[in-house]
Each structure stands twice: as C-alpha cells, then as structure tokens.
Amino acid sequence: MLSNNPSKPSKPFKPSKISLGNLFLSKQAEAQQFLALNSSSLAELLTFIDFAENLAIAFVEMNFPADANALIEALQNHPQCQDIQFVVFDFSQQPELRFLRDELIQRLATVPCDQNKKLVLVIRGLERAIGISGNDPPVLQDLNFIRDAYKTSVPYPMLFILPDYALTRLAKFAPDFWAWRSGVFQFQTTPKTRDDALKFLEPEMVDRRYDRPVSPERIETLERLLMEYHPSGQAIASDNLGTCGDILHQLGVAYLSQNNSGKAGEYLVEALKLAEQREDLSLQARVKSDLGEAYLRLRYFEEAIAYVQQALDIQEQLDNSQGKAESLKIQGAAYFLLERYEEAIASFNQSIQIKPDDRYAWYRRGKTLHSLGRYEESIASYQTSLEISREIGVRNHEAILLFKLAHTFSKLDRKQESIQHYQDARQLFQAIGLEEEVKNCEHAIASLESSN
C-alpha cells in the first residue's frame, strides 16, 4: 500500500531431480503468488511510474531480494510499461559505496538509451552501503548533502528498493533527501520467501561458541526477518513474539561472534524481554548466558556473573546439562578476570565434568592454574586442550596452545621443551599467516638460547 509516513525512517548443494520445465513453472508460480499478494501496491507503483517525469523519487519497501527480483520482472513485462525503459543498478556488492550520484552518472554513460521510451532507474542493494548499525553512513551523508544536484545530473524517476531497516536509517540520516519522496510503496513478503529465510532459525544453524564470525550475509538475513515480524513503528503481534525473540537472540550471538559486544547486548536485552513476556524459560536461560558473555567482554564482570548465575538456576531447573557447561565456562572466565582464581577453577572443573571435550574450558583452566603458579597442572590442562584441538583440526588454537605450553615450560626451567614448543608454534603461525606471533616466537627462542 502507499504510505507517506515521515516517521518511518548451509547444507551442501545436491542436484535436484526437478526438470528445467518444472523449475520454470515453479518460478512462474512464485511470481504469480507475489503479484496476487501485492496487486494493490503494484497498481499504485505503476501509477507513479506512469505520471513521474524528470527527477521523481519513490521508495519501494521489500525485505527480501527474492521478492525484489519478482517485482522487477513484473515491471519489465507489464503491458502498462511497454513505453518504459527500466535500467536496474545493483549496489549489493559495494558496501563501501559513498558517492551514489557519481556512480549513477558513470553507469548511465554506458547505458544505450531508447529515445522512444521513458527512462526509469531502479536502484537496489543500497542497503549494504547504508548498513545495519552506526551513525551517519557516508552514502547517506552524501545523498543528503548534494540532494539538489540530482535535479540536473540524474533527472529521471528513481525507484529505491530497500528493506524496512534501511528505509528507517535513510529517513533518519538523509532527511532532506527523504523529504523529496513521492511515496513509499510497501510490498508484502511471499510465504515461500519467508519460509526460506526462516531456515536460518533452525537450532543447528546456531554456533554459540562465538569463535567463528557469523557472515554479514547471515546477519543481514536475520535483520530482514526481524523487520518482517516487527515492522518499524509497530508493536509485535502476539503470535510473533516467539519468532522475534529467537531472531533477536541469534542476532545477539552473531554480533558476539564479530566482537561487537555493545550491539550484541542491545539485541540480547530485547530478546530477554520477549522471553520473559512469554515465560519461555529455555530462551531466558540461553539469552542470560549470552548476556553474561557480552557483559564479560564489556568488562562488567559482576553483571556478567549475575546473569550467568540466573542462567544456571534456570538450566538446573530444566535439567539442561549442555547449557550449564556453557554458562559455567563464562562464569569461570569472569572469575578469572576478577582474579578470583579458585572460584574460576571450580567453574571450569564443573564445566569439564559435563563436557570433557571442550577445548576452551581446558584452555581457560590452564590459564587460571598458570596464574596461580601451579605450572604442572597448567601444562596438563593445556595438553588436553591441545589434543582436542588437533583432533578437530583447529590450527590457530593449536598454535596458541603450543605458545602457552612453551611459556609454561620456561617457568619450570625446562628450556629444551620450551624451545621445541616455541618452534612448533612458530611453524604453525607461519602456516596461517600470523607474522606478529611468528616474531614473538623467534624472540622467545633467541632469549632462551642466549640464557645460561
């Protein structure tokens, strides 16, 4: 529908047995479903295109690229658009884009124009440059600053296809450009597109160890899903509370994986509110544990311990042993940073008792024992973590453990063992391209070899 509301700011691929003919029919059916669902919005957009002359700006709200594909194809093939030349510019591969007008002028210079047709620009993928968080995106700063220059340099009707969150940011950070809009045309997501995106919420898709950075593409999909179930400026429908809670939680975990603890905390706090509203104890426990991790990284150690203890209480109630192991590990890390080493060791011991193959728990236990000067016990913990890391092929962690072992051996004046472990660590650091760590190993080896 038309809106002028100014406040709105994997699994391996397996070849299918479906024939190309059936695939075409399937795509055709999806396109027809999209058109049927959005017939009113499409009619209003067609009216805008028909009457638009010179510079005219319309924002088309669509949360997913698949539906944008269907819309563009529908416009290009629509009987009312026979006299329209649609030129589609995709900026999805330019997240660092700053000067949109310059890019449009450059691209337009290469486009053969049909003098018998009206030129309409379709701009998509700009959400990658607009971004999800942060203030004053450069592309929007420039868009707002040189707004008037578009009248003469790009004097054509333009359709900006953007998801809800990107439109919200555009309205906030480019208010002058936003004020020029002729309308915001909102298109609904088809069930097929939404179902495909919801696959990202499957439990096996979530890695809560935070050690593997979640891809920007996954974060973007989760953000699109969040807008789908919680549109800007609207309350969450009661039957969407659970889905929104899951999305917010997974966004929090995703930002933790990217070491953006502040942003992670914002999403996790919102997820916790929904989990408490629904009295969902399982989600409350997961979110509180992850909030403990976020506060730990922000160096709010007491808050981290408090949240983790709440998570442990719920996990005990639910008899969730794996959740307890994760929470105990975070608790131990907080105690370690507070130099409450005995309590840290007790937490790591409990975590390891539940999950004896957790390389991180063994590693952190080793660090804590080292801080207490219990070097023999520290070596034993490090070696267990090293064996687990080698079994699963985590070379960067293996290299770190070899370095830690070398340092601990040196504390016991076991020089040759220390040198050998530094040499092994250096070899691995070289293989994975960590030059600074290579230099640290070489410096340590030289110091040991020169000592009496």
mmCIF file with all atom_site columns, C-alpha atoms in Angstrom, residues 279-382:
data_model
loop_
_atom_site.group_PDB
_atom_site.id
_atom_site.type_symbol
_atom_site.label_atom_id
_atom_site.label_alt_id
_atom_site.label_comp_id
_atom_site.label_asym_id
_atom_site.label_entity_id
_atom_site.label_seq_id
_atom_site.pdbx_PDB_ins_code
_atom_site.Cartn_x
_atom_site.Cartn_y
_atom_site.Cartn_z
_atom_site.occupancy
_atom_site.B_iso_or_equiv
_atom_site.pdbx_formal_charge
_atom_site.auth_seq_id
_atom_site.auth_comp_id
_atom_site.auth_asym_id
_atom_site.auth_atom_id
_atom_site.pdbx_PDB_model_num
ATOM 1   C CA . GLU A 1 279 ? 7.596  -17.095 30.174 1.00 0.00 ? 279 GLU A CA 1
ATOM 2   C CA . ASP A 1 280 ? 9.922  -19.054 27.887 1.00 0.00 ? 280 ASP A CA 1
ATOM 3   C CA . LEU A 1 281 ? 12.443 -20.435 30.379 1.00 0.00 ? 281 LEU A CA 1
ATOM 4   C CA . SER A 1 282 ? 14.584 -22.173 27.763 1.00 0.00 ? 282 SER A CA 1
ATOM 5   C CA . LEU A 1 283 ? 15.141 -18.967 25.805 1.00 0.00 ? 283 LEU A CA 1
ATOM 6   C CA . GLN A 1 284 ? 15.625 -16.983 29.008 1.00 0.00 ? 284 GLN A CA 1
ATOM 7   C CA . ALA A 1 285 ? 18.463 -19.297 30.032 1.00 0.00 ? 285 ALA A CA 1
ATOM 8   C CA . ARG A 1 286 ? 20.214 -19.073 26.650 1.00 0.00 ? 286 ARG A CA 1
ATOM 9   C CA . VAL A 1 287 ? 19.857 -15.298 26.462 1.00 0.00 ? 287 VAL A CA 1
ATOM 10  C CA . LYS A 1 288 ? 21.031 -14.715 30.053 1.00 0.00 ? 288 LYS A CA 1
ATOM 11  C CA . SER A 1 289 ? 24.074 -16.896 29.438 1.00 0.00 ? 289 SER A CA 1
ATOM 12  C CA . ASP A 1 290 ? 24.913 -14.926 26.295 1.00 0.00 ? 290 ASP A CA 1
ATOM 13  C CA . LEU A 1 291 ? 24.311 -11.655 28.117 1.00 0.00 ? 291 LEU A CA 1
ATOM 14  C CA . GLY A 1 292 ? 26.886 -12.880 30.603 1.00 0.00 ? 292 GLY A CA 1
ATOM 15  C CA . GLU A 1 293 ? 29.338 -13.268 27.731 1.00 0.00 ? 293 GLU A CA 1
ATOM 16  C CA . ALA A 1 294 ? 28.503 -9.801  26.387 1.00 0.00 ? 294 ALA A CA 1
ATOM 17  C CA . TYR A 1 295 ? 28.984 -8.118  29.767 1.00 0.00 ? 295 TYR A CA 1
ATOM 18  C CA . LEU A 1 296 ? 32.164 -10.118 30.312 1.00 0.00 ? 296 LEU A CA 1
ATOM 19  C CA . ARG A 1 297 ? 33.634 -8.680  27.118 1.00 0.00 ? 297 ARG A CA 1
ATOM 20  C CA . LEU A 1 298 ? 32.488 -5.201  28.105 1.00 0.00 ? 298 LEU A CA 1
ATOM 21  C CA . ARG A 1 299 ? 34.361 -5.782  31.398 1.00 0.00 ? 299 ARG A CA 1
ATOM 22  C CA . TYR A 1 300 ? 31.271 -5.537  33.564 1.00 0.00 ? 300 TYR A CA 1
ATOM 23  C CA . PHE A 1 301 ? 32.302 -8.640  35.451 1.00 0.00 ? 301 PHE A CA 1
ATOM 24  C CA . GLU A 1 302 ? 29.831 -8.560  38.327 1.00 0.00 ? 302 GLU A CA 1
ATOM 25  C CA . GLU A 1 303 ? 26.932 -8.097  35.915 1.00 0.00 ? 303 GLU A CA 1
ATOM 26  C CA . ALA A 1 304 ? 28.251 -10.968 33.828 1.00 0.00 ? 304 ALA A CA 1
ATOM 27  C CA . ILE A 1 305 ? 28.377 -13.262 36.868 1.00 0.00 ? 305 ILE A CA 1
ATOM 28  C CA . ALA A 1 306 ? 24.853 -12.244 37.921 1.00 0.00 ? 306 ALA A CA 1
ATOM 29  C CA . TYR A 1 307 ? 23.348 -13.042 34.518 1.00 0.00 ? 307 TYR A CA 1
ATOM 30  C CA . VAL A 1 308 ? 25.203 -16.339 34.261 1.00 0.00 ? 308 VAL A CA 1
ATOM 31  C CA . GLN A 1 309 ? 24.041 -17.371 37.730 1.00 0.00 ? 309 GLN A CA 1
ATOM 32  C CA . GLN A 1 310 ? 20.450 -16.675 36.692 1.00 0.00 ? 310 GLN A CA 1
ATOM 33  C CA . ALA A 1 311 ? 21.018 -18.796 33.581 1.00 0.00 ? 311 ALA A CA 1
ATOM 34  C CA . LEU A 1 312 ? 22.473 -21.611 35.707 1.00 0.00 ? 312 LEU A CA 1
ATOM 35  C CA . ASP A 1 313 ? 19.476 -21.541 38.041 1.00 0.00 ? 313 ASP A CA 1
ATOM 36  C CA . ILE A 1 314 ? 17.090 -21.965 35.100 1.00 0.00 ? 314 ILE A CA 1
ATOM 37  C CA . GLN A 1 315 ? 19.268 -24.623 33.454 1.00 0.00 ? 315 GLN A CA 1
ATOM 38  C CA . GLU A 1 316 ? 19.301 -26.574 36.705 1.00 0.00 ? 316 GLU A CA 1
ATOM 39  C CA . GLN A 1 317 ? 15.522 -26.334 36.803 1.00 0.00 ? 317 GLN A CA 1
ATOM 40  C CA . LEU A 1 318 ? 15.284 -27.539 33.184 1.00 0.00 ? 318 LEU A CA 1
ATOM 41  C CA . ASP A 1 319 ? 18.000 -30.181 33.649 1.00 0.00 ? 319 ASP A CA 1
ATOM 42  C CA . ASN A 1 320 ? 19.904 -28.666 30.720 1.00 0.00 ? 320 ASN A CA 1
ATOM 43  C CA . SER A 1 321 ? 23.423 -30.013 31.230 1.00 0.00 ? 321 SER A CA 1
ATOM 44  C CA . GLN A 1 322 ? 24.905 -28.681 27.972 1.00 0.00 ? 322 GLN A CA 1
ATOM 45  C CA . GLY A 1 323 ? 23.613 -25.198 28.720 1.00 0.00 ? 323 GLY A CA 1
ATOM 46  C CA . LYS A 1 324 ? 25.116 -25.426 32.206 1.00 0.00 ? 324 LYS A CA 1
ATOM 47  C CA . ALA A 1 325 ? 28.510 -26.338 30.731 1.00 0.00 ? 325 ALA A CA 1
ATOM 48  C CA . GLU A 1 326 ? 28.491 -23.202 28.547 1.00 0.00 ? 326 GLU A CA 1
ATOM 49  C CA . SER A 1 327 ? 27.346 -20.953 31.385 1.00 0.00 ? 327 SER A CA 1
ATOM 50  C CA . LEU A 1 328 ? 29.918 -22.351 33.818 1.00 0.00 ? 328 LEU A CA 1
ATOM 51  C CA . LYS A 1 329 ? 32.644 -21.612 31.295 1.00 0.00 ? 329 LYS A CA 1
ATOM 52  C CA . ILE A 1 330 ? 31.557 -17.958 31.061 1.00 0.00 ? 330 ILE A CA 1
ATOM 53  C CA . GLN A 1 331 ? 31.301 -17.787 34.850 1.00 0.00 ? 331 GLN A CA 1
ATOM 54  C CA . GLY A 1 332 ? 34.837 -19.136 35.174 1.00 0.00 ? 332 GLY A CA 1
ATOM 55  C CA . ALA A 1 333 ? 36.158 -16.553 32.712 1.00 0.00 ? 333 ALA A CA 1
ATOM 56  C CA . ALA A 1 334 ? 34.552 -13.747 34.740 1.00 0.00 ? 334 ALA A CA 1
ATOM 57  C CA . TYR A 1 335 ? 36.034 -15.060 37.991 1.00 0.00 ? 335 TYR A CA 1
ATOM 58  C CA . PHE A 1 336 ? 39.431 -15.296 36.290 1.00 0.00 ? 336 PHE A CA 1
ATOM 59  C CA . LEU A 1 337 ? 39.325 -11.652 35.190 1.00 0.00 ? 337 LEU A CA 1
ATOM 60  C CA . LEU A 1 338 ? 38.361 -10.676 38.727 1.00 0.00 ? 338 LEU A CA 1
ATOM 61  C CA . GLU A 1 339 ? 41.402 -12.671 39.904 1.00 0.00 ? 339 GLU A CA 1
ATOM 62  C CA . ARG A 1 340 ? 39.130 -14.981 41.885 1.00 0.00 ? 340 ARG A CA 1
ATOM 63  C CA . TYR A 1 341 ? 41.154 -17.900 40.628 1.00 0.00 ? 341 TYR A CA 1
ATOM 64  C CA . GLU A 1 342 ? 39.946 -20.685 42.913 1.00 0.00 ? 342 GLU A CA 1
ATOM 65  C CA . GLU A 1 343 ? 36.330 -19.925 42.035 1.00 0.00 ? 343 GLU A CA 1
ATOM 66  C CA . ALA A 1 344 ? 37.294 -19.841 38.359 1.00 0.00 ? 344 ALA A CA 1
ATOM 67  C CA . ILE A 1 345 ? 38.897 -23.288 38.578 1.00 0.00 ? 345 ILE A CA 1
ATOM 68  C CA . ALA A 1 346 ? 35.810 -24.646 40.342 1.00 0.00 ? 346 ALA A CA 1
ATOM 69  C CA . SER A 1 347 ? 33.605 -23.346 37.489 1.00 0.00 ? 347 SER A CA 1
ATOM 70  C CA . PHE A 1 348 ? 35.887 -24.800 34.794 1.00 0.00 ? 348 PHE A CA 1
ATOM 71  C CA . ASN A 1 349 ? 36.032 -28.142 36.615 1.00 0.00 ? 349 ASN A CA 1
ATOM 72  C CA . GLN A 1 350 ? 32.236 -28.346 36.701 1.00 0.00 ? 350 GLN A CA 1
ATOM 73  C CA . SER A 1 351 ? 32.032 -27.400 33.015 1.00 0.00 ? 351 SER A CA 1
ATOM 74  C CA . ILE A 1 352 ? 34.602 -30.042 32.052 1.00 0.00 ? 352 ILE A CA 1
ATOM 75  C CA . GLN A 1 353 ? 32.808 -32.681 34.119 1.00 0.00 ? 353 GLN A CA 1
ATOM 76  C CA . ILE A 1 354 ? 29.713 -32.121 31.978 1.00 0.00 ? 354 ILE A CA 1
ATOM 77  C CA . LYS A 1 355 ? 31.554 -31.637 28.674 1.00 0.00 ? 355 LYS A CA 1
ATOM 78  C CA . PRO A 1 356 ? 35.038 -33.198 28.837 1.00 0.00 ? 356 PRO A CA 1
ATOM 79  C CA . ASP A 1 357 ? 35.840 -32.471 25.171 1.00 0.00 ? 357 ASP A CA 1
ATOM 80  C CA . ASP A 1 358 ? 35.515 -28.664 25.449 1.00 0.00 ? 358 ASP A CA 1
ATOM 81  C CA . ARG A 1 359 ? 38.916 -27.334 24.412 1.00 0.00 ? 359 ARG A CA 1
ATOM 82  C CA . TYR A 1 360 ? 38.094 -23.822 25.635 1.00 0.00 ? 360 TYR A CA 1
ATOM 83  C CA . ALA A 1 361 ? 37.271 -24.949 29.166 1.00 0.00 ? 361 ALA A CA 1
ATOM 84  C CA . TRP A 1 362 ? 40.544 -26.883 29.372 1.00 0.00 ? 362 TRP A CA 1
ATOM 85  C CA . TYR A 1 363 ? 42.444 -23.923 27.928 1.00 0.00 ? 363 TYR A CA 1
ATOM 86  C CA . ARG A 1 364 ? 40.952 -21.408 30.363 1.00 0.00 ? 364 ARG A CA 1
ATOM 87  C CA . ARG A 1 365 ? 41.541 -23.800 33.242 1.00 0.00 ? 365 ARG A CA 1
ATOM 88  C CA . GLY A 1 366 ? 45.182 -23.967 32.163 1.00 0.00 ? 366 GLY A CA 1
ATOM 89  C CA . LYS A 1 367 ? 45.484 -20.165 32.130 1.00 0.00 ? 367 LYS A CA 1
ATOM 90  C CA . THR A 1 368 ? 43.989 -19.939 35.608 1.00 0.00 ? 368 THR A CA 1
ATOM 91  C CA . LEU A 1 369 ? 46.318 -22.578 37.029 1.00 0.00 ? 369 LEU A CA 1
ATOM 92  C CA . HIS A 1 370 ? 49.256 -20.753 35.422 1.00 0.00 ? 370 HIS A CA 1
ATOM 93  C CA . SER A 1 371 ? 48.209 -17.534 37.183 1.00 0.00 ? 371 SER A CA 1
ATOM 94  C CA . LEU A 1 372 ? 48.308 -19.452 40.488 1.00 0.00 ? 372 LEU A CA 1
ATOM 95  C CA . GLY A 1 373 ? 51.805 -20.733 39.746 1.00 0.00 ? 373 GLY A CA 1
ATOM 96  C CA . ARG A 1 374 ? 50.563 -24.319 39.517 1.00 0.00 ? 374 ARG A CA 1
ATOM 97  C CA . TYR A 1 375 ? 52.560 -24.903 36.346 1.00 0.00 ? 375 TYR A CA 1
ATOM 98  C CA . GLU A 1 376 ? 52.498 -28.711 36.171 1.00 0.00 ? 376 GLU A CA 1
ATOM 99  C CA . GLU A 1 377 ? 48.702 -28.721 36.416 1.00 0.00 ? 377 GLU A CA 1
ATOM 100 C CA . SER A 1 378 ? 48.548 -25.884 33.909 1.00 0.00 ? 378 SER A CA 1
ATOM 101 C CA . ILE A 1 379 ? 50.615 -27.914 31.416 1.00 0.00 ? 379 ILE A CA 1
ATOM 102 C CA . ALA A 1 380 ? 48.296 -30.895 31.834 1.00 0.00 ? 380 ALA A CA 1
ATOM 103 C CA . SER A 1 381 ? 45.229 -28.739 31.044 1.00 0.00 ? 381 SER A CA 1
ATOM 104 C CA . TYR A 1 382 ? 46.918 -27.104 28.062 1.00 0.00 ? 382 TYR A CA 1
#
